[in-house]
Amino acid sequence: MAPPDYAIELALLAVTIFAVSGVIQKRVADRIRDARTAVFVVGFGILPLLAMYLLYFNALSTSALILAVVSGIFFMGGDFLYFDSLEKEQVSKAYSIGIVQPLLVIIFSVAVLGEHITTLEAVAGAIMIFGLAFLDTEKKRLRRDRKMTPAILGNMSWAIYWMFLSSSIVSSGQIAAPIIISRMVGFAAILLVFGVLRNRKTERIRKNTNIKRIALLGAATGILDGAGNGIWAITVTLKSLAIASMIQLLGPFIVIVIAYLVYRERLSKAQAAGLLIAVAGAIILAIS
């Protein structure tokens, strides 16, 4: 069964927004460290979601409310863990480990939400995963790199966040209230954790940092992240979260290309080959 109209387009738009936001996050994390970056991203991400909430507000049942609240905790956890790795690694490397998240969400979407994927769609997803495997060809120490462990755990936490949030959206039949509640709970939790961590030596802002410029970049990446999450949530109501998660597999490649242009992070021949393979998979998915 083909995904509803615009589901793939919406997912691709959200993935592109996430990728651009992710590249900006690297610049922010490099200057003001991981915890402050998380505060910016989660906090400013409230703004586009608040606009959605004010336009489409409806009350939530107690169960949907609880699911949204729990999702916010896992969203916060994912941000802190991921930015810990991002501060220490290239954005292309940290972001590439994000394959963990869509794979878990795909399994959840099919097993719990009852979404269906065709054989051709499954093949397309497998091709994209195969392309992602090329990311590791020149990074032989990836599995033993302890700096990447927080990023792996962070993506697992984000996957759980989407499991709870999508369950809240499905049970309530709406997007706006669950996602704004989730984000605000995550922001409150992140402020609490930041208050505990603010005196860490590693949290000192780097010298010669243009605070105004970094603050603007922090606001921009947060707003983009919030908008991406709002668009992504629409795919849940279209019963296309599994398909959207396959599209998400393209995210690392978009980041690799942007990071090469912005930060001059090297794009190896193997990564370029993997990019072409993944794009081929995405084309198959789009026409299936």
PDB file of N, CA and C in Angstrom, residues 180-246:
ATOM      1  N   ILE A 180       3.741  19.723  22.123  1.00  0.00           N
ATOM      2  CA  ILE A 180       4.147  20.897  22.906  1.00  0.00           C
ATOM      3  C   ILE A 180       4.333  20.516  24.368  1.00  0.00           C
ATOM      4  N   ILE A 181       3.484  19.631  24.870  1.00  0.00           N
ATOM      5  CA  ILE A 181       3.653  19.167  26.249  1.00  0.00           C
ATOM      6  C   ILE A 181       4.965  18.408  26.394  1.00  0.00           C
ATOM      7  N   SER A 182       5.245  17.541  25.433  1.00  0.00           N
ATOM      8  CA  SER A 182       6.488  16.785  25.449  1.00  0.00           C
ATOM      9  C   SER A 182       7.694  17.721  25.458  1.00  0.00           C
ATOM     10  N   ARG A 183       7.665  18.728  24.598  1.00  0.00           N
ATOM     11  CA  ARG A 183       8.800  19.655  24.479  1.00  0.00           C
ATOM     12  C   ARG A 183       8.975  20.478  25.748  1.00  0.00           C
ATOM     13  N   MET A 184       7.871  20.945  26.324  1.00  0.00           N
ATOM     14  CA  MET A 184       7.972  21.773  27.522  1.00  0.00           C
ATOM     15  C   MET A 184       8.450  20.968  28.722  1.00  0.00           C
ATOM     16  N   VAL A 185       8.016  19.719  28.806  1.00  0.00           N
ATOM     17  CA  VAL A 185       8.518  18.842  29.869  1.00  0.00           C
ATOM     18  C   VAL A 185      10.017  18.608  29.673  1.00  0.00           C
ATOM     19  N   GLY A 186      10.406  18.379  28.421  1.00  0.00           N
ATOM     20  CA  GLY A 186      11.820  18.196  28.124  1.00  0.00           C
ATOM     21  C   GLY A 186      12.635  19.426  28.477  1.00  0.00           C
ATOM     22  N   PHE A 187      12.087  20.610  28.211  1.00  0.00           N
ATOM     23  CA  PHE A 187      12.799  21.850  28.521  1.00  0.00           C
ATOM     24  C   PHE A 187      12.943  22.042  30.027  1.00  0.00           C
ATOM     25  N   ALA A 188      11.870  21.769  30.760  1.00  0.00           N
ATOM     26  CA  ALA A 188      11.942  21.881  32.218  1.00  0.00           C
ATOM     27  C   ALA A 188      12.978  20.911  32.784  1.00  0.00           C
ATOM     28  N   ALA A 189      12.983  19.694  32.248  1.00  0.00           N
ATOM     29  CA  ALA A 189      13.942  18.690  32.710  1.00  0.00           C
ATOM     30  C   ALA A 189      15.365  19.075  32.355  1.00  0.00           C
ATOM     31  N   ILE A 190      15.539  19.659  31.178  1.00  0.00           N
ATOM     32  CA  ILE A 190      16.883  20.019  30.734  1.00  0.00           C
ATOM     33  C   ILE A 190      17.433  21.188  31.544  1.00  0.00           C
ATOM     34  N   LEU A 191      16.555  22.109  31.938  1.00  0.00           N
ATOM     35  CA  LEU A 191      16.990  23.204  32.799  1.00  0.00           C
ATOM     36  C   LEU A 191      17.408  22.670  34.173  1.00  0.00           C
ATOM     37  N   LEU A 192      16.678  21.687  34.661  1.00  0.00           N
ATOM     38  CA  LEU A 192      17.005  21.083  35.955  1.00  0.00           C
ATOM     39  C   LEU A 192      18.366  20.400  35.896  1.00  0.00           C
ATOM     40  N   VAL A 193      18.582  19.612  34.860  1.00  0.00           N
ATOM     41  CA  VAL A 193      19.858  18.908  34.718  1.00  0.00           C
ATOM     42  C   VAL A 193      20.994  19.893  34.488  1.00  0.00           C
ATOM     43  N   PHE A 194      20.739  20.927  33.686  1.00  0.00           N
ATOM     44  CA  PHE A 194      21.771  21.931  33.427  1.00  0.00           C
ATOM     45  C   PHE A 194      22.172  22.636  34.714  1.00  0.00           C
ATOM     46  N   GLY A 195      21.193  22.878  35.593  1.00  0.00           N
ATOM     47  CA  GLY A 195      21.503  23.499  36.875  1.00  0.00           C
ATOM     48  C   GLY A 195      22.462  22.663  37.700  1.00  0.00           C
ATOM     49  N   VAL A 196      22.351  21.341  37.555  1.00  0.00           N
ATOM     50  CA  VAL A 196      23.247  20.437  38.277  1.00  0.00           C
ATOM     51  C   VAL A 196      24.624  20.399  37.627  1.00  0.00           C
ATOM     52  N   LEU A 197      24.651  20.494  36.281  1.00  0.00           N
ATOM     53  CA  LEU A 197      25.907  20.338  35.550  1.00  0.00           C
ATOM     54  C   LEU A 197      26.629  21.645  35.265  1.00  0.00           C
ATOM     55  N   ARG A 198      26.031  22.774  35.550  1.00  0.00           N
ATOM     56  CA  ARG A 198      26.564  24.055  35.093  1.00  0.00           C
ATOM     57  C   ARG A 198      27.952  24.369  35.631  1.00  0.00           C
ATOM     58  N   ASN A 199      28.319  23.766  36.762  1.00  0.00           N
ATOM     59  CA  ASN A 199      29.638  24.029  37.339  1.00  0.00           C
ATOM     60  C   ASN A 199      30.706  23.048  36.877  1.00  0.00           C
ATOM     61  N   ARG A 200      30.343  22.143  35.943  1.00  0.00           N
ATOM     62  CA  ARG A 200      31.353  21.219  35.433  1.00  0.00           C
ATOM     63  C   ARG A 200      32.438  21.991  34.694  1.00  0.00           C
ATOM     64  N   LYS A 201      33.648  21.548  34.842  1.00  0.00           N
ATOM     65  CA  LYS A 201      34.760  22.196  34.160  1.00  0.00           C
ATOM     66  C   LYS A 201      34.569  22.171  32.648  1.00  0.00           C
ATOM     67  N   THR A 202      34.021  21.074  32.153  1.00  0.00           N
ATOM     68  CA  THR A 202      33.843  20.940  30.707  1.00  0.00           C
ATOM     69  C   THR A 202      32.748  21.852  30.164  1.00  0.00           C
ATOM     70  N   GLU A 203      31.986  22.478  31.067  1.00  0.00           N
ATOM     71  CA  GLU A 203      30.905  23.332  30.604  1.00  0.00           C
ATOM     72  C   GLU A 203      31.311  24.795  30.464  1.00  0.00           C
ATOM     73  N   ARG A 204      32.578  25.112  30.673  1.00  0.00           N
ATOM     74  CA  ARG A 204      33.025  26.481  30.498  1.00  0.00           C
ATOM     75  C   ARG A 204      32.993  26.868  29.021  1.00  0.00           C
ATOM     76  N   ILE A 205      32.497  28.066  28.755  1.00  0.00           N
ATOM     77  CA  ILE A 205      32.434  28.553  27.371  1.00  0.00           C
ATOM     78  C   ILE A 205      33.854  28.800  26.873  1.00  0.00           C
ATOM     79  N   ARG A 206      34.116  28.413  25.638  1.00  0.00           N
ATOM     80  CA  ARG A 206      35.445  28.612  25.076  1.00  0.00           C
ATOM     81  C   ARG A 206      35.784  30.098  24.978  1.00  0.00           C
ATOM     82  N   LYS A 207      37.063  30.397  25.111  1.00  0.00           N
ATOM     83  CA  LYS A 207      37.513  31.772  25.016  1.00  0.00           C
ATOM     84  C   LYS A 207      37.294  32.299  23.602  1.00  0.00           C
ATOM     85  N   ASN A 208      37.191  33.630  23.502  1.00  0.00           N
ATOM     86  CA  ASN A 208      37.028  34.324  22.224  1.00  0.00           C
ATOM     87  C   ASN A 208      35.746  33.917  21.500  1.00  0.00           C
ATOM     88  N   THR A 209      34.723  33.562  22.275  1.00  0.00           N
ATOM     89  CA  THR A 209      33.432  33.204  21.689  1.00  0.00           C
ATOM     90  C   THR A 209      32.556  34.438  21.526  1.00  0.00           C
ATOM     91  N   ASN A 210      32.043  34.641  20.320  1.00  0.00           N
ATOM     92  CA  ASN A 210      31.108  35.729  20.057  1.00  0.00           C
ATOM     93  C   ASN A 210      29.728  35.284  20.556  1.00  0.00           C
ATOM     94  N   ILE A 211      29.402  35.712  21.761  1.00  0.00           N
ATOM     95  CA  ILE A 211      28.184  35.227  22.419  1.00  0.00           C
ATOM     96  C   ILE A 211      26.930  35.557  21.615  1.00  0.00           C
ATOM     97  N   LYS A 212      26.840  36.759  21.079  1.00  0.00           N
ATOM     98  CA  LYS A 212      25.642  37.151  20.330  1.00  0.00           C
ATOM     99  C   LYS A 212      25.471  36.262  19.099  1.00  0.00           C
ATOM    100  N   ARG A 213      26.561  36.015  18.393  1.00  0.00           N
ATOM    101  CA  ARG A 213      26.490  35.200  17.181  1.00  0.00           C
ATOM    102  C   ARG A 213      26.099  33.756  17.509  1.00  0.00           C
ATOM    103  N   ILE A 214      26.707  33.224  18.556  1.00  0.00           N
ATOM    104  CA  ILE A 214      26.392  31.856  18.958  1.00  0.00           C
ATOM    105  C   ILE A 214      24.965  31.751  19.464  1.00  0.00           C
ATOM    106  N   ALA A 215      24.498  32.795  20.148  1.00  0.00           N
ATOM    107  CA  ALA A 215      23.111  32.797  20.637  1.00  0.00           C
ATOM    108  C   ALA A 215      22.130  32.770  19.468  1.00  0.00           C
ATOM    109  N   LEU A 216      22.436  33.524  18.413  1.00  0.00           N
ATOM    110  CA  LEU A 216      21.580  33.521  17.226  1.00  0.00           C
ATOM    111  C   LEU A 216      21.591  32.166  16.550  1.00  0.00           C
ATOM    112  N   LEU A 217      22.783  31.558  16.460  1.00  0.00           N
ATOM    113  CA  LEU A 217      22.869  30.224  15.876  1.00  0.00           C
ATOM    114  C   LEU A 217      22.121  29.210  16.739  1.00  0.00           C
ATOM    115  N   GLY A 218      22.241  29.359  18.063  1.00  0.00           N
ATOM    116  CA  GLY A 218      21.530  28.459  18.967  1.00  0.00           C
ATOM    117  C   GLY A 218      20.025  28.575  18.813  1.00  0.00           C
ATOM    118  N   ALA A 219      19.555  29.827  18.686  1.00  0.00           N
ATOM    119  CA  ALA A 219      18.121  30.042  18.480  1.00  0.00           C
ATOM    120  C   ALA A 219      17.672  29.442  17.157  1.00  0.00           C
ATOM    121  N   ALA A 220      18.496  29.637  16.111  1.00  0.00           N
ATOM    122  CA  ALA A 220      18.141  29.120  14.784  1.00  0.00           C
ATOM    123  C   ALA A 220      18.048  27.600  14.779  1.00  0.00           C
ATOM    124  N   THR A 221      19.042  26.938  15.385  1.00  0.00           N
ATOM    125  CA  THR A 221      19.017  25.469  15.375  1.00  0.00           C
ATOM    126  C   THR A 221      17.858  24.935  16.203  1.00  0.00           C
ATOM    127  N   GLY A 222      17.507  25.642  17.274  1.00  0.00           N
ATOM    128  CA  GLY A 222      16.368  25.208  18.087  1.00  0.00           C
ATOM    129  C   GLY A 222      15.047  25.336  17.342  1.00  0.00           C
ATOM    130  N   ILE A 223      14.859  26.472  16.674  1.00  0.00           N
ATOM    131  CA  ILE A 223      13.631  26.689  15.914  1.00  0.00           C
ATOM    132  C   ILE A 223      13.505  25.675  14.785  1.00  0.00           C
ATOM    133  N   LEU A 224      14.623  25.417  14.099  1.00  0.00           N
ATOM    134  CA  LEU A 224      14.604  24.411  13.038  1.00  0.00           C
ATOM    135  C   LEU A 224      14.265  23.028  13.593  1.00  0.00           C
ATOM    136  N   ASP A 225      14.859  22.681  14.722  1.00  0.00           N
ATOM    137  CA  ASP A 225      14.598  21.374  15.324  1.00  0.00           C
ATOM    138  C   ASP A 225      13.128  21.245  15.725  1.00  0.00           C
ATOM    139  N   GLY A 226      12.567  22.298  16.313  1.00  0.00           N
ATOM    140  CA  GLY A 226      11.158  22.262  16.688  1.00  0.00           C
ATOM    141  C   GLY A 226      10.252  22.125  15.485  1.00  0.00           C
ATOM    142  N   ALA A 227      10.563  22.882  14.418  1.00  0.00           N
ATOM    143  CA  ALA A 227       9.764  22.791  13.191  1.00  0.00           C
ATOM    144  C   ALA A 227       9.859  21.399  12.582  1.00  0.00           C
ATOM    145  N   GLY A 228      11.071  20.833  12.589  1.00  0.00           N
ATOM    146  CA  GLY A 228      11.251  19.484  12.051  1.00  0.00           C
ATOM    147  C   GLY A 228      10.442  18.459  12.819  1.00  0.00           C
ATOM    148  N   ASN A 229      10.436  18.575  14.133  1.00  0.00           N
ATOM    149  CA  ASN A 229       9.650  17.653  14.949  1.00  0.00           C
ATOM    150  C   ASN A 229       8.158  17.801  14.698  1.00  0.00           C
ATOM    151  N   GLY A 230       7.699  19.041  14.500  1.00  0.00           N
ATOM    152  CA  GLY A 230       6.285  19.261  14.215  1.00  0.00           C
ATOM    153  C   GLY A 230       5.871  18.637  12.892  1.00  0.00           C
ATOM    154  N   ILE A 231       6.713  18.813  11.866  1.00  0.00           N
ATOM    155  CA  ILE A 231       6.428  18.218  10.558  1.00  0.00           C
ATOM    156  C   ILE A 231       6.480  16.695  10.648  1.00  0.00           C
ATOM    157  N   TRP A 232       7.465  16.191  11.380  1.00  0.00           N
ATOM    158  CA  TRP A 232       7.631  14.740  11.524  1.00  0.00           C
ATOM    159  C   TRP A 232       6.409  14.118  12.189  1.00  0.00           C
ATOM    160  N   ALA A 233       5.851  14.826  13.158  1.00  0.00           N
ATOM    161  CA  ALA A 233       4.688  14.306  13.877  1.00  0.00           C
ATOM    162  C   ALA A 233       3.484  14.125  12.953  1.00  0.00           C
ATOM    163  N   ILE A 234       3.411  14.924  11.896  1.00  0.00           N
ATOM    164  CA  ILE A 234       2.299  14.793  10.953  1.00  0.00           C
ATOM    165  C   ILE A 234       2.314  13.418  10.295  1.00  0.00           C
ATOM    166  N   THR A 235       3.511  12.855  10.078  1.00  0.00           N
ATOM    167  CA  THR A 235       3.590  11.540   9.439  1.00  0.00           C
ATOM    168  C   THR A 235       2.955  10.456  10.313  1.00  0.00           C
ATOM    169  N   VAL A 236       2.894  10.704  11.622  1.00  0.00           N
ATOM    170  CA  VAL A 236       2.240   9.743  12.525  1.00  0.00           C
ATOM    171  C   VAL A 236       0.749   9.703  12.226  1.00  0.00           C
ATOM    172  N   THR A 237       0.137  10.876  12.047  1.00  0.00           N
ATOM    173  CA  THR A 237      -1.297  10.930  11.767  1.00  0.00           C
ATOM    174  C   THR A 237      -1.607  10.378  10.379  1.00  0.00           C
ATOM    175  N   LEU A 238      -0.616  10.396   9.491  1.00  0.00           N
ATOM    176  CA  LEU A 238      -0.795   9.830   8.152  1.00  0.00           C
ATOM    177  C   LEU A 238      -0.507   8.331   8.133  1.00  0.00           C
ATOM    178  N   LYS A 239      -0.203   7.785   9.303  1.00  0.00           N
ATOM    179  CA  LYS A 239       0.142   6.366   9.447  1.00  0.00           C
ATOM    180  C   LYS A 239       1.330   5.999   8.562  1.00  0.00           C
ATOM    181  N   SER A 240       2.292   6.903   8.537  1.00  0.00           N
ATOM    182  CA  SER A 240       3.472   6.720   7.680  1.00  0.00           C
ATOM    183  C   SER A 240       4.771   6.907   8.449  1.00  0.00           C
ATOM    184  N   LEU A 241       4.760   6.656   9.758  1.00  0.00           N
ATOM    185  CA  LEU A 241       5.967   6.845  10.562  1.00  0.00           C
ATOM    186  C   LEU A 241       7.073   5.890  10.124  1.00  0.00           C
ATOM    187  N   ALA A 242       6.713   4.674   9.763  1.00  0.00           N
ATOM    188  CA  ALA A 242       7.721   3.703   9.314  1.00  0.00           C
ATOM    189  C   ALA A 242       8.376   4.164   8.016  1.00  0.00           C
ATOM    190  N   ILE A 243       7.567   4.635   7.075  1.00  0.00           N
ATOM    191  CA  ILE A 243       8.103   5.132   5.808  1.00  0.00           C
ATOM    192  C   ILE A 243       8.972   6.363   6.053  1.00  0.00           C
ATOM    193  N   ALA A 244       8.497   7.260   6.918  1.00  0.00           N
ATOM    194  CA  ALA A 244       9.263   8.470   7.232  1.00  0.00           C
ATOM    195  C   ALA A 244      10.612   8.104   7.846  1.00  0.00           C
ATOM    196  N   SER A 245      10.623   7.068   8.663  1.00  0.00           N
ATOM    197  CA  SER A 245      11.865   6.638   9.304  1.00  0.00           C
ATOM    198  C   SER A 245      12.854   6.088   8.284  1.00  0.00           C
ATOM    199  N   MET A 246      12.328   5.477   7.218  1.00  0.00           N
ATOM    200  CA  MET A 246      13.218   5.048   6.139  1.00  0.00           C
ATOM    201  C   MET A 246      13.853   6.262   5.465  1.00  0.00           C
TER     202      MET A 246
END
